[in-house]
Coordinates of C-alpha atoms in Angstrom, one line a residue:
M1 CA 0.0 0.0 0.0
E2 CA 2.9 2.3 0.8
T3 CA 4.3 1.7 -2.7
F4 CA 0.9 2.5 -4.3
Y5 CA 0.6 5.8 -2.5
A6 CA 4.2 6.7 -3.3
S7 CA 3.5 6.0 -7.0
V8 CA 0.3 8.1 -7.0
L9 CA 2.2 10.9 -5.4
G10 CA 5.0 10.5 -7.9
F11 CA 2.6 10.7 -10.8
F12 CA 1.0 13.9 -9.3
I13 CA 4.4 15.5 -9.0
L14 CA 5.3 14.5 -12.5
F15 CA 2.1 16.0 -13.8
V16 CA 2.7 19.3 -12.1
T17 CA 6.3 19.4 -13.3
L18 CA 5.3 18.7 -16.9
S19 CA 2.6 21.3 -16.7
F20 CA 5.2 24.0 -15.8
H21 CA 7.5 22.6 -18.4
F22 CA 4.8 22.8 -21.0
L23 CA 3.8 26.3 -20.2
F24 CA 7.5 27.5 -20.1
Y25 CA 8.4 25.7 -23.4
R26 CA 5.4 27.1 -25.2
Q27 CA 6.5 30.6 -24.2
K28 CA 10.1 29.9 -25.1
S29 CA 9.5 28.2 -28.5
G30 CA 6.4 30.3 -29.4
S31 CA 5.0 30.2 -32.9
N32 CA 7.9 31.9 -34.7
I33 CA 9.6 28.7 -35.8
G34 CA 9.8 28.1 -39.5
N35 CA 8.4 25.3 -41.6
L36 CA 8.0 22.5 -39.0
P37 CA 7.3 18.9 -40.1
P38 CA 3.7 17.9 -40.2
G39 CA 2.2 16.5 -37.0
R40 CA 0.6 17.4 -33.7
T41 CA 1.8 17.8 -30.1
G42 CA -1.1 15.8 -28.7
F43 CA -2.5 16.5 -25.2
P44 CA -1.0 19.2 -23.1
M45 CA 1.9 18.1 -20.8
V46 CA 1.9 14.5 -21.9
G47 CA 1.9 15.0 -25.7
E48 CA 1.7 11.7 -27.5
S49 CA 3.9 9.8 -25.0
L50 CA 1.1 7.5 -23.7
E51 CA 0.2 6.4 -27.2
F52 CA 3.9 6.0 -28.1
L53 CA 4.4 3.8 -25.1
S54 CA 1.1 2.0 -25.2
T55 CA 1.6 0.6 -28.7
G56 CA 4.7 -1.1 -27.3
W57 CA 2.8 -2.4 -24.3
K58 CA 0.2 -3.8 -26.7
G59 CA 2.9 -5.5 -28.7
H60 CA 2.8 -3.3 -31.8
P61 CA 5.4 -0.5 -31.4
E62 CA 5.5 0.0 -35.1
K63 CA 1.9 1.1 -35.2
F64 CA 2.7 4.6 -33.7
I65 CA 5.2 5.1 -36.5
F66 CA 3.3 3.7 -39.5
D67 CA 0.0 5.4 -38.5
R68 CA 1.7 8.8 -38.7
I69 CA 3.7 8.1 -41.9
A70 CA 0.3 7.3 -43.5
K71 CA -1.6 10.1 -42.0
Y72 CA 1.0 12.8 -42.9
S73 CA 2.3 11.2 -46.1
S74 CA 5.8 12.0 -44.8
Y75 CA 8.8 10.1 -43.5
V76 CA 9.5 12.9 -41.0
F77 CA 6.8 14.1 -38.6
R78 CA 6.4 16.2 -35.5
T79 CA 5.1 15.0 -32.1
S80 CA 5.7 15.5 -28.4
L81 CA 7.4 12.7 -26.3
L82 CA 8.6 12.5 -22.7
G83 CA 7.7 16.1 -22.1
S84 CA 9.6 17.6 -25.1
P85 CA 8.7 18.6 -28.6
A86 CA 10.1 15.9 -30.9
V87 CA 10.6 15.0 -34.6
V88 CA 10.6 11.3 -35.8
F89 CA 12.9 10.5 -38.7
C90 CA 11.8 7.4 -40.6
G91 CA 13.2 5.3 -43.4
A92 CA 16.7 4.6 -44.7
A93 CA 17.3 8.3 -45.7
G94 CA 16.3 9.5 -42.2
N95 CA 18.7 6.9 -40.6
K96 CA 21.5 7.9 -42.8
F97 CA 21.0 11.6 -42.1
L98 CA 21.0 11.1 -38.3
F99 CA 23.8 8.6 -38.2
S100 CA 26.0 10.7 -40.5
N101 CA 25.5 13.9 -38.5
E102 CA 26.2 12.5 -35.1
N103 CA 28.0 15.3 -33.0
K104 CA 27.6 17.6 -35.9
L105 CA 23.9 18.5 -36.0
V106 CA 22.6 16.0 -33.4
Q107 CA 23.9 14.4 -30.2
A108 CA 22.8 11.5 -28.1
W109 CA 20.0 12.3 -25.6
W110 CA 18.6 10.6 -22.6
P111 CA 16.8 12.0 -19.5
S112 CA 19.0 13.9 -17.0
S113 CA 17.7 11.4 -14.4
V114 CA 20.2 8.9 -15.7
D115 CA 22.9 10.9 -14.0
K116 CA 21.3 10.1 -10.7
I117 CA 21.7 6.4 -11.3
F118 CA 25.1 6.8 -12.9
P119 CA 26.7 9.7 -11.2
S120 CA 30.3 10.6 -12.2
S121 CA 32.9 11.7 -9.7
T122 CA 34.4 13.8 -12.4
Q123 CA 31.3 16.0 -12.5
T124 CA 30.9 15.6 -16.2
S125 CA 27.7 14.6 -17.9
S126 CA 26.6 11.1 -18.9
K127 CA 27.0 12.3 -22.6
E128 CA 30.7 13.2 -22.1
E129 CA 31.4 10.1 -20.1
A130 CA 29.7 8.0 -22.8
I131 CA 32.0 9.6 -25.5
R132 CA 35.1 8.7 -23.4
L133 CA 33.9 5.1 -22.9
R134 CA 33.2 4.8 -26.7
K135 CA 36.8 5.8 -27.4
M136 CA 38.1 3.2 -25.0
L137 CA 35.9 0.1 -25.8
P138 CA 36.6 -0.7 -29.4
N139 CA 40.1 -2.0 -28.6
F140 CA 38.5 -4.6 -26.2
L141 CA 35.3 -5.3 -28.1
K142 CA 36.6 -5.6 -31.7
A143 CA 36.5 -9.1 -33.3
E144 CA 40.2 -9.7 -33.0
A145 CA 40.3 -9.0 -29.3
L146 CA 37.2 -11.0 -28.6
Q147 CA 38.5 -14.2 -30.2
R148 CA 40.4 -15.1 -27.1
Y149 CA 37.1 -15.1 -25.0
I150 CA 35.1 -17.6 -27.1
G151 CA 36.3 -20.5 -25.1
I152 CA 35.3 -18.7 -21.9
M153 CA 31.8 -18.0 -23.4
D154 CA 31.5 -21.7 -24.4
G155 CA 32.5 -22.9 -20.9
I156 CA 30.0 -20.6 -19.2
A157 CA 27.2 -21.6 -21.6
Q158 CA 27.9 -25.3 -20.8
Q159 CA 27.6 -24.6 -17.1
H160 CA 24.4 -22.5 -17.7
F161 CA 22.6 -25.2 -19.6
A162 CA 23.8 -28.0 -17.2
T163 CA 22.4 -26.0 -14.3
D164 CA 19.3 -24.4 -15.6
W165 CA 18.0 -26.4 -18.6
E166 CA 19.1 -30.0 -18.4
N167 CA 17.0 -32.6 -16.6
K168 CA 14.0 -30.3 -16.7
D169 CA 10.7 -31.0 -18.5
Q170 CA 9.9 -27.3 -18.9
V171 CA 11.5 -24.0 -18.3
V172 CA 10.6 -20.3 -18.5
V173 CA 13.0 -18.9 -21.1
F174 CA 13.3 -15.2 -20.5
P175 CA 14.6 -15.3 -16.9
L176 CA 17.1 -17.9 -18.1
T177 CA 18.4 -15.9 -21.0
K178 CA 18.9 -12.9 -18.7
R179 CA 20.8 -15.1 -16.3
Y180 CA 23.0 -16.4 -19.1
T181 CA 23.9 -13.0 -20.6
F182 CA 24.4 -11.5 -17.1
W183 CA 26.8 -14.3 -16.1
L184 CA 28.8 -13.8 -19.3
A185 CA 28.9 -10.0 -18.7
C186 CA 30.1 -10.5 -15.1
R187 CA 32.9 -12.9 -16.2
L188 CA 34.1 -10.9 -19.3
F189 CA 33.8 -7.4 -17.8
V190 CA 35.1 -8.0 -14.2
S191 CA 36.1 -11.7 -14.0
V192 CA 33.3 -12.6 -11.6
E193 CA 32.2 -16.1 -12.5
D194 CA 31.4 -17.9 -9.3
P195 CA 27.6 -18.5 -9.4
S196 CA 27.1 -17.4 -5.8
H197 CA 29.0 -14.2 -6.5
V198 CA 27.0 -13.5 -9.7
A199 CA 23.8 -14.2 -7.8
K200 CA 24.8 -11.5 -5.3
F201 CA 24.6 -8.9 -8.1
E202 CA 21.6 -10.5 -10.0
D203 CA 18.7 -9.3 -7.8
P204 CA 19.8 -5.7 -7.2
F205 CA 20.8 -5.5 -10.9
G206 CA 17.3 -6.5 -11.9
V207 CA 15.9 -3.7 -9.6
L208 CA 18.2 -1.2 -11.3
A209 CA 17.3 -2.3 -14.8
A210 CA 13.6 -2.1 -14.0
G211 CA 13.8 1.4 -12.5
L212 CA 16.2 2.9 -15.1
L213 CA 13.4 3.7 -17.5
S214 CA 10.7 4.4 -14.9
I215 CA 9.2 7.7 -14.0
P216 CA 12.1 9.6 -12.4
I217 CA 10.5 10.4 -9.0
D218 CA 12.9 9.8 -6.2
L219 CA 10.5 9.0 -3.4
P220 CA 10.5 5.9 -1.1
G221 CA 8.9 2.9 -2.7
T222 CA 9.1 4.2 -6.3
P223 CA 11.0 2.0 -8.9
F224 CA 13.3 5.0 -9.5
N225 CA 14.2 5.3 -5.8
R226 CA 14.8 1.5 -5.6
A227 CA 17.0 1.7 -8.7
I228 CA 19.2 4.4 -7.1
K229 CA 19.6 2.3 -4.0
A230 CA 20.4 -0.8 -6.1
S231 CA 23.0 1.1 -8.1
N232 CA 24.7 2.4 -5.0
F233 CA 24.9 -1.2 -3.6
I234 CA 26.4 -2.6 -6.9
R235 CA 28.7 0.4 -7.2
T236 CA 30.1 -0.3 -3.7
E237 CA 30.7 -3.9 -4.6
L238 CA 32.4 -2.9 -7.9
V239 CA 34.7 -0.5 -6.1
A240 CA 35.9 -3.3 -3.8
I241 CA 36.6 -5.5 -6.9
I242 CA 38.4 -2.6 -8.5
K243 CA 40.6 -2.0 -5.5
Q244 CA 41.5 -5.7 -5.3
R245 CA 42.3 -5.8 -9.0
K246 CA 44.7 -2.9 -8.7
L247 CA 46.6 -4.9 -6.1
D248 CA 46.5 -8.0 -8.2
L249 CA 47.8 -6.2 -11.3
A250 CA 50.6 -4.7 -9.3
D251 CA 51.6 -8.1 -7.9
G252 CA 51.3 -9.9 -11.2
K253 CA 48.3 -11.9 -10.0
A254 CA 46.0 -10.5 -12.7
S255 CA 46.4 -10.2 -16.4
P256 CA 46.2 -6.8 -18.3
T257 CA 44.0 -8.5 -20.9
Q258 CA 41.8 -10.7 -18.8
D259 CA 38.7 -8.4 -19.0
I260 CA 37.4 -4.9 -19.5
L261 CA 38.2 -3.9 -15.9
S262 CA 41.9 -4.5 -16.4
H263 CA 41.7 -2.7 -19.7
M264 CA 40.1 0.4 -18.1
L265 CA 42.6 0.4 -15.2
L266 CA 45.6 0.4 -17.5
T267 CA 44.3 2.7 -20.3
S268 CA 44.8 6.5 -20.0
D269 CA 43.1 9.3 -21.9
E270 CA 44.8 11.6 -24.4
N271 CA 46.2 13.6 -21.5
G272 CA 47.8 10.6 -19.8
K273 CA 45.2 10.5 -17.0
F274 CA 43.6 7.4 -15.7
M275 CA 40.0 7.0 -14.6
H276 CA 39.1 7.2 -10.9
E277 CA 37.8 4.1 -9.2
A278 CA 34.3 5.6 -8.9
D279 CA 34.3 6.4 -12.6
I280 CA 35.3 2.9 -13.6
A281 CA 32.6 1.5 -11.3
D282 CA 30.1 3.7 -13.1
K283 CA 31.3 2.6 -16.5
I284 CA 31.2 -1.1 -15.6
L285 CA 27.7 -0.6 -14.2
G286 CA 26.6 0.9 -17.5
L287 CA 28.2 -1.9 -19.5
L288 CA 26.5 -4.5 -17.4
V289 CA 23.2 -2.8 -18.3
G290 CA 23.9 -2.5 -22.0
G291 CA 25.9 -5.8 -22.2
H292 CA 23.2 -8.2 -21.4
D293 CA 19.7 -6.7 -21.6
T294 CA 19.5 -6.5 -25.4
A295 CA 21.2 -9.9 -26.0
S296 CA 18.9 -11.6 -23.5
S297 CA 15.9 -10.3 -25.3
S298 CA 17.2 -11.5 -28.6
C299 CA 18.1 -14.9 -27.3
A300 CA 14.5 -15.3 -25.9
S301 CA 13.1 -14.1 -29.3
I302 CA 15.2 -16.7 -31.1
V303 CA 13.7 -19.5 -28.9
K304 CA 10.3 -18.2 -29.7
F305 CA 10.8 -18.1 -33.5
L306 CA 12.6 -21.5 -33.7
A307 CA 9.6 -23.0 -31.8
E308 CA 7.2 -21.6 -34.4
L309 CA 9.3 -22.4 -37.5
P310 CA 10.4 -26.1 -37.5
E311 CA 12.0 -25.8 -40.9
V312 CA 14.2 -22.9 -39.7
Y313 CA 15.0 -24.9 -36.5
E314 CA 16.2 -27.9 -38.7
G315 CA 18.5 -25.6 -40.7
V316 CA 20.1 -24.3 -37.5
Y317 CA 20.3 -27.8 -36.0
K318 CA 22.1 -29.3 -39.0
E319 CA 24.6 -26.5 -39.1
Q320 CA 25.3 -26.6 -35.3
M321 CA 25.5 -30.4 -35.2
A322 CA 28.1 -30.4 -38.1
I323 CA 30.2 -28.1 -36.0
A324 CA 29.7 -30.2 -32.8
K325 CA 30.7 -33.4 -34.7
S326 CA 33.9 -31.8 -35.9
K327 CA 35.1 -31.2 -32.3
A328 CA 37.1 -33.6 -30.2
P329 CA 35.6 -34.6 -26.8
G330 CA 35.8 -31.7 -24.4
E331 CA 37.1 -29.3 -27.1
L332 CA 35.7 -25.8 -26.8
L333 CA 34.3 -23.6 -29.6
N334 CA 36.8 -21.3 -31.3
W335 CA 36.7 -18.5 -33.8
D336 CA 36.7 -20.8 -36.9
D337 CA 33.6 -22.5 -35.5
I338 CA 31.8 -19.2 -35.1
Q339 CA 32.6 -18.3 -38.7
K340 CA 30.9 -21.5 -39.8
M341 CA 27.6 -20.4 -38.2
K342 CA 26.4 -18.5 -41.2
Y343 CA 22.9 -19.7 -41.4
S344 CA 22.4 -19.4 -37.7
W345 CA 23.5 -15.8 -37.7
N346 CA 21.2 -15.1 -40.7
V347 CA 18.4 -16.5 -38.6
A348 CA 19.4 -14.4 -35.6
C349 CA 19.5 -11.3 -37.8
E350 CA 16.0 -12.0 -39.2
V351 CA 14.8 -12.4 -35.6
M352 CA 16.3 -9.0 -34.7
R353 CA 14.7 -7.5 -37.8
L354 CA 11.3 -8.6 -36.7
A355 CA 11.9 -8.1 -33.0
P356 CA 14.7 -5.6 -32.6
P357 CA 16.0 -5.4 -29.1
L358 CA 16.7 -1.7 -29.7
Q359 CA 13.4 -0.2 -30.9
G360 CA 15.1 3.1 -31.7
A361 CA 16.9 5.9 -29.9
F362 CA 16.7 9.6 -29.1
R363 CA 18.9 12.4 -30.3
E364 CA 18.9 16.1 -29.6
A365 CA 19.4 18.9 -32.1
I366 CA 22.6 20.8 -31.3
N367 CA 21.7 23.6 -33.6
D368 CA 18.8 24.7 -35.9
F369 CA 18.9 22.8 -39.2
T370 CA 16.7 21.7 -42.0
Y371 CA 15.8 18.3 -43.3
N372 CA 13.7 17.6 -46.4
G373 CA 12.7 21.3 -46.4
F374 CA 11.5 21.2 -42.8
S375 CA 12.9 23.2 -39.9
I376 CA 14.3 21.3 -36.9
P377 CA 14.8 23.7 -34.0
K378 CA 17.8 23.5 -31.6
G379 CA 17.0 21.6 -28.5
W380 CA 14.2 19.5 -30.0
K381 CA 14.4 15.8 -29.5
I382 CA 14.7 13.5 -32.5
Y383 CA 13.7 9.8 -32.6
W384 CA 14.7 7.2 -35.1
S385 CA 12.8 3.9 -35.2
A386 CA 14.2 0.5 -36.3
H387 CA 10.7 -0.5 -37.4
S388 CA 10.4 2.3 -39.9
T389 CA 12.7 0.2 -42.2
H390 CA 12.6 -3.3 -40.6
R391 CA 8.8 -3.8 -41.2
N392 CA 8.5 -1.6 -44.3
A393 CA 7.7 -3.2 -47.6
E394 CA 9.7 -0.5 -49.3
F395 CA 12.9 -1.9 -47.9
F396 CA 12.0 -5.6 -47.2
Q397 CA 9.8 -7.5 -49.5
E398 CA 7.0 -9.2 -47.6
P399 CA 8.3 -7.6 -44.4
L400 CA 6.3 -9.8 -42.0
K401 CA 7.6 -13.1 -43.5
F402 CA 10.4 -14.8 -41.7
D403 CA 13.1 -15.2 -44.3
P404 CA 16.8 -15.6 -43.3
S405 CA 17.9 -15.5 -46.9
R406 CA 17.5 -11.7 -46.8
F407 CA 21.0 -11.7 -45.1
E408 CA 22.8 -13.8 -47.7
G409 CA 25.4 -12.2 -50.0
F410 CA 25.6 -8.5 -49.4
G411 CA 22.5 -8.5 -47.2
P412 CA 20.0 -5.6 -46.8
A413 CA 20.6 -2.2 -48.3
P414 CA 22.6 0.3 -46.1
Y415 CA 20.7 2.0 -43.3
T416 CA 17.7 -0.4 -43.5
F417 CA 18.8 -3.1 -41.0
V418 CA 19.7 -1.2 -37.8
P419 CA 19.3 -3.3 -34.7
F420 CA 22.6 -2.0 -33.4
G421 CA 22.1 1.6 -34.6
G422 CA 24.6 3.1 -37.0
G423 CA 27.3 5.7 -37.6
P424 CA 29.6 6.8 -34.8
R425 CA 27.1 5.6 -32.2
M426 CA 26.7 2.1 -33.6
C427 CA 26.7 -0.3 -30.6
P428 CA 30.4 -1.0 -29.8
G429 CA 29.2 -4.4 -28.5
K430 CA 27.8 -5.6 -31.8
E431 CA 30.5 -8.3 -32.2
Y432 CA 30.3 -9.3 -28.5
A433 CA 26.5 -9.8 -28.9
R434 CA 27.0 -11.9 -32.0
L435 CA 29.3 -14.2 -30.2
E436 CA 27.1 -14.7 -27.1
I437 CA 24.0 -15.2 -29.2
L438 CA 25.7 -17.8 -31.5
V439 CA 27.2 -19.7 -28.5
F440 CA 23.7 -19.7 -26.9
M441 CA 22.1 -21.1 -30.1
H442 CA 24.8 -23.8 -30.5
H443 CA 24.2 -25.2 -27.0
L444 CA 20.4 -24.8 -27.2
V445 CA 19.7 -26.7 -30.4
R446 CA 22.4 -29.4 -29.7
R447 CA 20.5 -30.3 -26.6
F448 CA 16.8 -29.8 -27.3
K449 CA 13.8 -29.4 -29.4
W450 CA 10.9 -27.5 -27.7
E451 CA 7.4 -26.2 -28.0
K452 CA 5.7 -23.1 -26.6
M453 CA 3.4 -23.8 -23.7
I454 CA 1.4 -20.7 -24.5
P455 CA 1.0 -20.8 -28.3
N456 CA -0.2 -17.1 -28.7
E457 CA 1.8 -15.6 -25.8
K458 CA 1.8 -11.8 -26.1
I459 CA 5.1 -10.0 -26.6
I460 CA 5.3 -6.7 -24.8
V461 CA 7.8 -4.1 -25.8
D462 CA 8.9 -2.2 -22.7
P463 CA 11.3 -1.0 -24.0
M464 CA 12.6 -4.4 -25.4
P465 CA 10.6 -7.3 -26.6
N466 CA 9.5 -9.2 -23.5
P467 CA 7.3 -12.3 -23.4
E468 CA 4.3 -11.5 -21.2
K469 CA 4.6 -14.7 -19.2
G470 CA 8.4 -15.2 -19.7
L471 CA 8.0 -17.7 -22.6
P472 CA 7.4 -21.1 -20.9
I473 CA 8.4 -24.0 -23.1
R474 CA 8.3 -27.8 -22.9
L475 CA 11.7 -29.4 -23.6
Y476 CA 12.4 -32.5 -25.6
P477 CA 16.1 -33.5 -25.2
H478 CA 17.8 -35.1 -28.2
K479 CA 18.7 -38.7 -27.7
A480 CA 22.5 -39.2 -27.3

């Protein structure tokens, strides 16, 4: 009951806050802006945010986009989201424009409340810290560097399936895929792999992830308040790990290349300065958020589609069994094995086309600019949507049909398949995600066939595809 009243109070405060914001912004922006894109701002204060979010909750996030493309006969339209005037860019041309003008005309945007969950001891903004992190990560997350970790991924996957899948008649998939990707992230980012140590992080991390995109009201009992407390707990644990790693590196007990933590501790910026322990803890915390949530959603979606498409399952099964039969007993997967998983990756890509883990992302206009003859004012938010190309017949013939062959040869046209974004802000963990997804698929199909226990289970998008009941399945182990 306390949580209920706190939530009601939170909504009331948010309503009042947005009311003042709306009145102020209308006075500030006025009606002297030039040729704005077609569209409407919706209801006062809330704009079209509820409709934007509710289409995802109902399992059809693309509806918000396509309804307005049709209504305005335009691939760029105006709306109001999350308390701010916004413009939605659609189609390959819109994606190309935004991705090509990163940090020129637009920059990444997310709510300032993120700084409360990821505070930086350097007193710089999350945007600046993200730029620093993006400069540092490619050396660790590029394909050549990740090759040495495939065996580690394989070993953890074997433990995961032995513990959570084998000798069970049925399982609920989504919590298990989250556990798998979180375990991998803990091991490869900070070398925490003991299941009991991972479990210590798992519950508070779930609280953090659930509150990160909640209404940012910091009152007792609200998801946002619980997320701040959870982040503080995890950060304290991470600082202890960081202090110990410093000692181990100095004593030669840890390797400079064993994980991202060692990489961060030993890498300086252009001025020769190293990050503070608190900053590293924040960065690791952010990586744990980004490093497993999207992949766990994709792994669950793969299980769903393979259950529904037996002919696609057979193709993946044959490919993975050929690789398994080529291995000596106890031999771990390696880079060459991953490169042979071409059909499996085409299947994974088609899953991410139809159920992208990243629905889209916000940008903010750095300056006034024009696009397609329309004026985009400085400070306005800009949103790009993966569905505006992924489910669009202009870019993918029969867009609702599951067809992995779309990714053979040169694959889709540029800027049409964007599950990892694009341009300077393309997800630096793309290759990491590919590896963890393929290793998951390898162990899954080698062990089981399965069927969905809720044939028409609803998929909620909030903000990633999430089976309403967690995707319970009945397992049928392959005979040895």
